[in-house]
PDB file of C-alpha atoms in Angstrom:
ATOM      1  CA  MET A   1      77.761   0.301 -11.445  1.00  0.00           C
ATOM      2  CA  ASP A   2      74.929   1.524  -9.519  1.00  0.00           C
ATOM      3  CA  GLY A   3      74.280   5.425  -9.587  1.00  0.00           C
ATOM      4  CA  ASN A   4      74.674   5.659  -5.896  1.00  0.00           C
ATOM      5  CA  ASN A   5      77.954   6.918  -4.984  1.00  0.00           C
ATOM      6  CA  GLY A   6      79.079   4.439  -7.201  1.00  0.00           C
ATOM      7  CA  CYS A   7      78.589   1.070  -5.223  1.00  0.00           C
ATOM      8  CA  SER A   8      76.834  -1.947  -6.845  1.00  0.00           C
ATOM      9  CA  PRO A   9      74.225  -3.494  -5.207  1.00  0.00           C
ATOM     10  CA  ALA A  10      76.331  -6.623  -3.900  1.00  0.00           C
ATOM     11  CA  GLY A  11      78.801  -3.719  -2.512  1.00  0.00           C
ATOM     12  CA  ARG A  12      75.833  -1.686  -0.655  1.00  0.00           C
ATOM     13  CA  GLN A  13      74.643  -5.282   0.798  1.00  0.00           C
ATOM     14  CA  ARG A  14      78.397  -5.591   1.839  1.00  0.00           C
ATOM     15  CA  GLU A  15      78.745  -2.142   3.591  1.00  0.00           C
ATOM     16  CA  LEU A  16      75.211  -2.833   5.621  1.00  0.00           C
ATOM     17  CA  THR A  17      76.922  -6.633   6.488  1.00  0.00           C
ATOM     18  CA  VAL A  18      80.062  -5.078   7.774  1.00  0.00           C
ATOM     19  CA  ASP A  19      77.812  -2.395   9.762  1.00  0.00           C
ATOM     20  CA  GLN A  20      75.708  -4.769  11.495  1.00  0.00           C
ATOM     21  CA  LEU A  21      78.499  -6.507  12.203  1.00  0.00           C
ATOM     22  CA  ARG A  22      80.124  -3.350  13.889  1.00  0.00           C
ATOM     23  CA  ALA A  23      77.319  -2.398  15.526  1.00  0.00           C
ATOM     24  CA  ALA A  24      76.422  -5.846  17.087  1.00  0.00           C
ATOM     25  CA  VAL A  25      79.885  -6.120  18.434  1.00  0.00           C
ATOM     26  CA  SER A  26      79.157  -2.634  20.171  1.00  0.00           C
ATOM     27  CA  THR A  27      76.127  -3.801  21.496  1.00  0.00           C
ATOM     28  CA  LEU A  28      77.226  -7.225  22.939  1.00  0.00           C
ATOM     29  CA  GLU A  29      80.232  -5.721  24.521  1.00  0.00           C
ATOM     30  CA  SER A  30      78.689  -3.187  26.061  1.00  0.00           C
ATOM     31  CA  ARG A  31      75.938  -5.079  27.582  1.00  0.00           C
ATOM     32  CA  ASN A  32      77.858  -5.498  30.806  1.00  0.00           C
ATOM     33  CA  GLY A  33      78.824  -1.545  30.785  1.00  0.00           C
ATOM     34  CA  SER A  34      77.510  -1.299  34.430  1.00  0.00           C
ATOM     35  CA  GLY A  35      77.643  -3.380  37.296  1.00  0.00           C
ATOM     36  CA  PHE A  36      79.910  -6.030  38.156  1.00  0.00           C
ATOM     37  CA  ILE A  37      81.786  -7.897  35.631  1.00  0.00           C
ATOM     38  CA  ASP A  38      82.939 -11.177  35.073  1.00  0.00           C
ATOM     39  CA  ILE A  39      86.316 -10.775  33.500  1.00  0.00           C
ATOM     40  CA  GLU A  40      87.062 -14.805  32.984  1.00  0.00           C
ATOM     41  CA  ALA A  41      83.736 -15.240  31.955  1.00  0.00           C
ATOM     42  CA  GLU A  42      83.616 -12.050  29.526  1.00  0.00           C
ATOM     43  CA  LYS A  43      87.054 -13.466  28.302  1.00  0.00           C
ATOM     44  CA  ASP A  44      85.167 -16.553  27.110  1.00  0.00           C
ATOM     45  CA  LEU A  45      82.220 -14.880  25.731  1.00  0.00           C
ATOM     46  CA  ALA A  46      84.312 -12.863  23.670  1.00  0.00           C
ATOM     47  CA  GLN A  47      86.177 -15.377  21.949  1.00  0.00           C
ATOM     48  CA  VAL A  48      82.961 -17.558  21.006  1.00  0.00           C
ATOM     49  CA  ARG A  49      81.404 -14.216  19.653  1.00  0.00           C
ATOM     50  CA  HIS A  50      84.675 -13.340  17.821  1.00  0.00           C
ATOM     51  CA  ARG A  51      84.458 -16.824  15.925  1.00  0.00           C
ATOM     52  CA  ALA A  52      80.890 -16.481  15.282  1.00  0.00           C
ATOM     53  CA  LEU A  53      80.943 -12.845  13.782  1.00  0.00           C
ATOM     54  CA  LEU A  54      83.902 -14.122  11.407  1.00  0.00           C
ATOM     55  CA  LEU A  55      81.655 -17.279  10.435  1.00  0.00           C
ATOM     56  CA  LEU A  56      78.861 -14.778   9.751  1.00  0.00           C
ATOM     57  CA  GLU A  57      80.895 -12.447   7.791  1.00  0.00           C
ATOM     58  CA  HIS A  58      81.374 -15.114   5.319  1.00  0.00           C
ATOM     59  CA  ARG A  59      77.857 -15.698   4.709  1.00  0.00           C
ATOM     60  CA  SER A  60      74.398 -15.590   6.704  1.00  0.00           C
ATOM     61  CA  ARG A  61      73.778 -19.059   8.405  1.00  0.00           C
ATOM     62  CA  SER A  62      71.154 -20.640  10.652  1.00  0.00           C
ATOM     63  CA  ARG A  63      71.384 -20.866  14.360  1.00  0.00           C
ATOM     64  CA  ARG A  64      71.824 -24.586  14.476  1.00  0.00           C
ATOM     65  CA  GLU A  65      74.663 -24.439  11.865  1.00  0.00           C
ATOM     66  CA  LEU A  66      76.379 -21.739  14.078  1.00  0.00           C
ATOM     67  CA  ASP A  67      75.647 -24.152  16.995  1.00  0.00           C
ATOM     68  CA  ARG A  68      77.642 -27.052  15.478  1.00  0.00           C
ATOM     69  CA  ARG A  69      80.339 -25.123  13.927  1.00  0.00           C
ATOM     70  CA  LEU A  70      81.343 -23.387  17.235  1.00  0.00           C
ATOM     71  CA  GLY A  71      80.873 -27.085  19.458  1.00  0.00           C
ATOM     72  CA  ASP A  72      83.173 -28.623  16.761  1.00  0.00           C
ATOM     73  CA  LEU A  73      85.401 -26.027  17.868  1.00  0.00           C
ATOM     74  CA  GLY A  74      85.535 -26.708  21.409  1.00  0.00           C
ATOM     75  CA  PHE A  75      83.815 -24.178  22.812  1.00  0.00           C
ATOM     76  CA  PRO A  76      81.789 -24.685  25.663  1.00  0.00           C
ATOM     77  CA  PRO A  77      78.021 -25.469  24.895  1.00  0.00           C
ATOM     78  CA  GLY A  78      76.916 -22.747  27.611  1.00  0.00           C
ATOM     79  CA  VAL A  79      78.661 -20.209  26.608  1.00  0.00           C
ATOM     80  CA  VAL A  80      78.148 -20.735  22.918  1.00  0.00           C
ATOM     81  CA  THR A  81      74.216 -20.782  23.813  1.00  0.00           C
ATOM     82  CA  ASP A  82      74.828 -17.441  25.438  1.00  0.00           C
ATOM     83  CA  VAL A  83      76.384 -15.904  22.804  1.00  0.00           C
ATOM     84  CA  LEU A  84      73.720 -16.916  19.723  1.00  0.00           C
ATOM     85  CA  ASP A  85      71.084 -15.933  22.602  1.00  0.00           C
ATOM     86  CA  ASP A  86      72.749 -12.413  22.412  1.00  0.00           C
ATOM     87  CA  LEU A  87      73.197 -12.625  18.110  1.00  0.00           C
ATOM     88  CA  GLU A  88      69.437 -13.904  17.623  1.00  0.00           C
ATOM     89  CA  ARG A  89      68.544 -10.493  19.980  1.00  0.00           C
ATOM     90  CA  VAL A  90      70.485  -8.117  17.892  1.00  0.00           C
ATOM     91  CA  GLY A  91      69.497  -9.500  14.548  1.00  0.00           C
ATOM     92  CA  LEU A  92      72.290 -11.161  13.247  1.00  0.00           C
ATOM     93  CA  ILE A  93      70.889 -14.930  13.498  1.00  0.00           C
ATOM     94  CA  ASP A  94      67.605 -14.635  11.850  1.00  0.00           C
ATOM     95  CA  ASP A  95      66.501 -18.481  10.764  1.00  0.00           C
ATOM     96  CA  GLU A  96      63.648 -17.006   8.494  1.00  0.00           C
ATOM     97  CA  SER A  97      65.562 -14.585   6.614  1.00  0.00           C
ATOM     98  CA  PHE A  98      68.445 -17.326   5.929  1.00  0.00           C
ATOM     99  CA  ALA A  99      65.943 -19.798   4.889  1.00  0.00           C
ATOM    100  CA  VAL A 100      64.183 -17.497   2.310  1.00  0.00           C
ATOM    101  CA  GLU A 101      67.736 -16.096   0.983  1.00  0.00           C
ATOM    102  CA  TRP A 102      68.926 -19.853   0.872  1.00  0.00           C
ATOM    103  CA  VAL A 103      66.427 -20.840  -1.032  1.00  0.00           C
ATOM    104  CA  ARG A 104      66.139 -17.824  -3.428  1.00  0.00           C
ATOM    105  CA  GLN A 105      69.942 -17.898  -4.317  1.00  0.00           C
ATOM    106  CA  ARG A 106      70.585 -21.876  -4.683  1.00  0.00           C
ATOM    107  CA  HIS A 107      67.140 -22.223  -6.563  1.00  0.00           C
ATOM    108  CA  ARG A 108      67.889 -19.432  -8.753  1.00  0.00           C
ATOM    109  CA  HIS A 109      71.784 -20.035  -9.588  1.00  0.00           C
ATOM    110  CA  ARG A 110      72.153 -23.636  -9.093  1.00  0.00           C
ATOM    111  CA  GLY A 111      69.080 -25.034  -9.966  1.00  0.00           C
ATOM    112  CA  LYS A 112      68.079 -26.788  -6.924  1.00  0.00           C
ATOM    113  CA  SER A 113      64.626 -28.184  -6.615  1.00  0.00           C
ATOM    114  CA  ARG A 114      62.459 -27.817  -3.863  1.00  0.00           C
ATOM    115  CA  GLU A 115      63.156 -31.248  -2.511  1.00  0.00           C
ATOM    116  CA  ILE A 116      66.749 -30.884  -2.342  1.00  0.00           C
ATOM    117  CA  LEU A 117      66.361 -27.392  -0.986  1.00  0.00           C
ATOM    118  CA  ASP A 118      64.272 -28.731   1.888  1.00  0.00           C
ATOM    119  CA  ARG A 119      66.702 -31.556   2.494  1.00  0.00           C
ATOM    120  CA  GLU A 120      69.478 -29.139   2.926  1.00  0.00           C
ATOM    121  CA  LEU A 121      67.698 -26.430   5.179  1.00  0.00           C
ATOM    122  CA  LYS A 122      66.660 -29.691   7.283  1.00  0.00           C
ATOM    123  CA  GLU A 123      70.338 -30.441   7.463  1.00  0.00           C
ATOM    124  CA  LYS A 124      70.930 -26.927   8.740  1.00  0.00           C
ATOM    125  CA  GLY A 125      68.227 -27.410  11.576  1.00  0.00           C
ATOM    126  CA  VAL A 126      65.657 -25.054  10.041  1.00  0.00           C
ATOM    127  CA  ALA A 127      62.252 -25.578  11.781  1.00  0.00           C
ATOM    128  CA  PRO A 128      59.706 -27.282   9.479  1.00  0.00           C
ATOM    129  CA  ASP A 129      57.331 -24.240   9.157  1.00  0.00           C
ATOM    130  CA  ILE A 130      59.907 -21.703   8.372  1.00  0.00           C
ATOM    131  CA  ARG A 131      61.113 -24.154   5.772  1.00  0.00           C
ATOM    132  CA  GLY A 132      57.790 -24.209   4.349  1.00  0.00           C
ATOM    133  CA  ARG A 133      57.214 -20.486   4.057  1.00  0.00           C
ATOM    134  CA  ALA A 134      61.028 -19.871   2.582  1.00  0.00           C
ATOM    135  CA  LEU A 135      60.009 -22.831  -0.111  1.00  0.00           C
ATOM    136  CA  GLY A 136      56.646 -21.375  -0.948  1.00  0.00           C
ATOM    137  CA  GLN A 137      58.675 -18.612  -3.079  1.00  0.00           C
ATOM    138  CA  ILE A 138      59.078 -21.319  -5.665  1.00  0.00           C
ATOM    139  CA  ALA A 139      56.045 -22.039  -7.471  1.00  0.00           C
ATOM    140  CA  GLU A 140      55.324 -25.272  -9.550  1.00  0.00           C
ATOM    141  CA  SER A 141      55.781 -23.337 -12.769  1.00  0.00           C
ATOM    142  CA  ASP A 142      59.226 -22.029 -11.835  1.00  0.00           C
ATOM    143  CA  GLU A 143      60.588 -25.275 -10.529  1.00  0.00           C
ATOM    144  CA  ARG A 144      59.297 -27.018 -14.202  1.00  0.00           C
ATOM    145  CA  ASP A 145      60.727 -24.090 -16.103  1.00  0.00           C
ATOM    146  CA  MET A 146      64.125 -24.598 -14.468  1.00  0.00           C
ATOM    147  CA  ALA A 147      64.251 -27.922 -15.029  1.00  0.00           C
ATOM    148  CA  LEU A 148      63.433 -27.483 -18.757  1.00  0.00           C
ATOM    149  CA  THR A 149      66.063 -24.936 -18.637  1.00  0.00           C
ATOM    150  CA  LEU A 150      68.700 -27.550 -17.329  1.00  0.00           C
ATOM    151  CA  ALA A 151      67.540 -30.487 -19.439  1.00  0.00           C
ATOM    152  CA  ARG A 152      68.438 -27.943 -22.739  1.00  0.00           C
ATOM    153  CA  LYS A 153      71.533 -27.081 -21.352  1.00  0.00           C
ATOM    154  CA  LYS A 154      72.358 -31.092 -20.801  1.00  0.00           C
ATOM    155  CA  ALA A 155      70.969 -31.609 -24.365  1.00  0.00           C
ATOM    156  CA  ARG A 156      73.054 -29.499 -26.318  1.00  0.00           C
ATOM    157  CA  THR A 157      76.169 -30.709 -24.752  1.00  0.00           C
ATOM    158  CA  THR A 158      75.227 -34.209 -24.803  1.00  0.00           C
ATOM    159  CA  VAL A 159      73.835 -34.473 -28.586  1.00  0.00           C
ATOM    160  CA  ALA A 160      76.102 -32.901 -31.349  1.00  0.00           C
ATOM    161  CA  GLU A 161      74.571 -35.091 -34.069  1.00  0.00           C
ATOM    162  CA  VAL A 162      71.043 -36.919 -34.655  1.00  0.00           C
ATOM    163  CA  PRO A 163      71.376 -40.107 -32.560  1.00  0.00           C
ATOM    164  CA  GLU A 164      70.203 -42.683 -35.266  1.00  0.00           C
ATOM    165  CA  ALA A 165      70.361 -45.992 -33.138  1.00  0.00           C
ATOM    166  CA  ARG A 166      67.937 -46.720 -30.528  1.00  0.00           C
ATOM    167  CA  ALA A 167      70.481 -47.131 -28.084  1.00  0.00           C
ATOM    168  CA  ASP A 168      72.479 -43.829 -28.690  1.00  0.00           C
ATOM    169  CA  ARG A 169      69.004 -41.882 -28.193  1.00  0.00           C
ATOM    170  CA  ASP A 170      68.358 -43.705 -24.959  1.00  0.00           C
ATOM    171  CA  ARG A 171      72.069 -43.172 -23.701  1.00  0.00           C
ATOM    172  CA  ALA A 172      71.129 -39.284 -24.111  1.00  0.00           C
ATOM    173  CA  LEU A 173      67.855 -39.338 -22.359  1.00  0.00           C
ATOM    174  CA  ARG A 174      69.739 -41.322 -19.251  1.00  0.00           C
ATOM    175  CA  ARG A 175      72.218 -38.590 -19.698  1.00  0.00           C
ATOM    176  CA  ILE A 176      69.668 -35.334 -19.442  1.00  0.00           C
ATOM    177  CA  PHE A 177      67.509 -37.149 -17.299  1.00  0.00           C
ATOM    178  CA  GLY A 178      70.388 -37.746 -14.650  1.00  0.00           C
ATOM    179  CA  VAL A 179      70.985 -34.191 -14.298  1.00  0.00           C
ATOM    180  CA  LEU A 180      67.117 -33.379 -13.370  1.00  0.00           C
ATOM    181  CA  ALA A 181      67.268 -36.344 -10.717  1.00  0.00           C
ATOM    182  CA  ARG A 182      70.322 -35.503  -9.140  1.00  0.00           C
ATOM    183  CA  ARG A 183      68.891 -31.819  -8.429  1.00  0.00           C
ATOM    184  CA  GLY A 184      65.993 -33.538  -7.075  1.00  0.00           C
ATOM    185  CA  PHE A 185      63.230 -32.862  -9.699  1.00  0.00           C
ATOM    186  CA  PRO A 186      60.342 -35.128  -9.396  1.00  0.00           C
ATOM    187  CA  GLN A 187      61.075 -38.514 -11.597  1.00  0.00           C
ATOM    188  CA  GLY A 188      57.847 -38.138 -13.647  1.00  0.00           C
ATOM    189  CA  MET A 189      58.276 -34.431 -14.394  1.00  0.00           C
ATOM    190  CA  SER A 190      61.842 -35.080 -14.836  1.00  0.00           C
ATOM    191  CA  MET A 191      61.533 -37.895 -17.886  1.00  0.00           C
ATOM    192  CA  GLY A 192      59.003 -35.879 -19.637  1.00  0.00           C
ATOM    193  CA  LEU A 193      61.066 -32.598 -19.495  1.00  0.00           C
ATOM    194  CA  ALA A 194      64.088 -35.022 -20.699  1.00  0.00           C
ATOM    195  CA  ARG A 195      62.464 -36.184 -23.368  1.00  0.00           C
ATOM    196  CA  GLN A 196      60.956 -32.785 -24.881  1.00  0.00           C
ATOM    197  CA  ALA A 197      64.802 -31.179 -24.719  1.00  0.00           C
ATOM    198  CA  LEU A 198      66.336 -34.205 -26.702  1.00  0.00           C
ATOM    199  CA  ASP A 199      63.382 -33.922 -29.159  1.00  0.00           C
ATOM    200  CA  GLU A 200      64.283 -30.428 -29.242  1.00  0.00           C
ATOM    201  CA  ARG A 201      67.799 -30.788 -29.912  1.00  0.00           C
ATOM    202  CA  ILE A 202      67.509 -33.795 -32.464  1.00  0.00           C
ATOM    203  CA  THR A 203      65.036 -31.204 -34.522  1.00  0.00           C
ATOM    204  CA  GLU A 204      67.857 -28.375 -34.364  1.00  0.00           C
ATOM    205  CA  LEU A 205      70.310 -30.650 -35.801  1.00  0.00           C
ATOM    206  CA  ARG A 206      68.162 -31.732 -38.790  1.00  0.00           C
TER     207      ARG A 206
END
């Protein structure tokens, strides 16, 4: 527990997110506080806004991702665009912040490589320059350390006894290498680290 009112960092972040959503709703709903209001148009906006905020309450999303989700739900493209513009103005859509957090979380907690993370952000419609800045958080040494950690973990679960036959050793090596390859780590680096992890595991067992 954190010393600040007994809230954990995750709890405070959750409260901040809820407060942001509430503030955004207040801002968006009051934008036509003076002058003529098109009731029917506002109803359409309110429906899209409500669904967009529900999606953002679950987790942050890129603008393109939200646009696709809302479009798939059958909302008119023009209304979706207006709502997303509003959300961007109040800071609830920010592709830069989204990309930075996406890379940080998925590299640290899921062991994703720069290549895989770049592909994921591209699929979510994040612009190349923003992707590049977000991926800049991961140094080459950090990526190598992450790959080696994954290789060692796989070696421990794959190799229970010293492989005496060459075929058994090669099979174990392929399994360790496969874990790294599926996460998009460079092939040359992955094979070298797979061999290192396997050799270390064999040494432990002898």
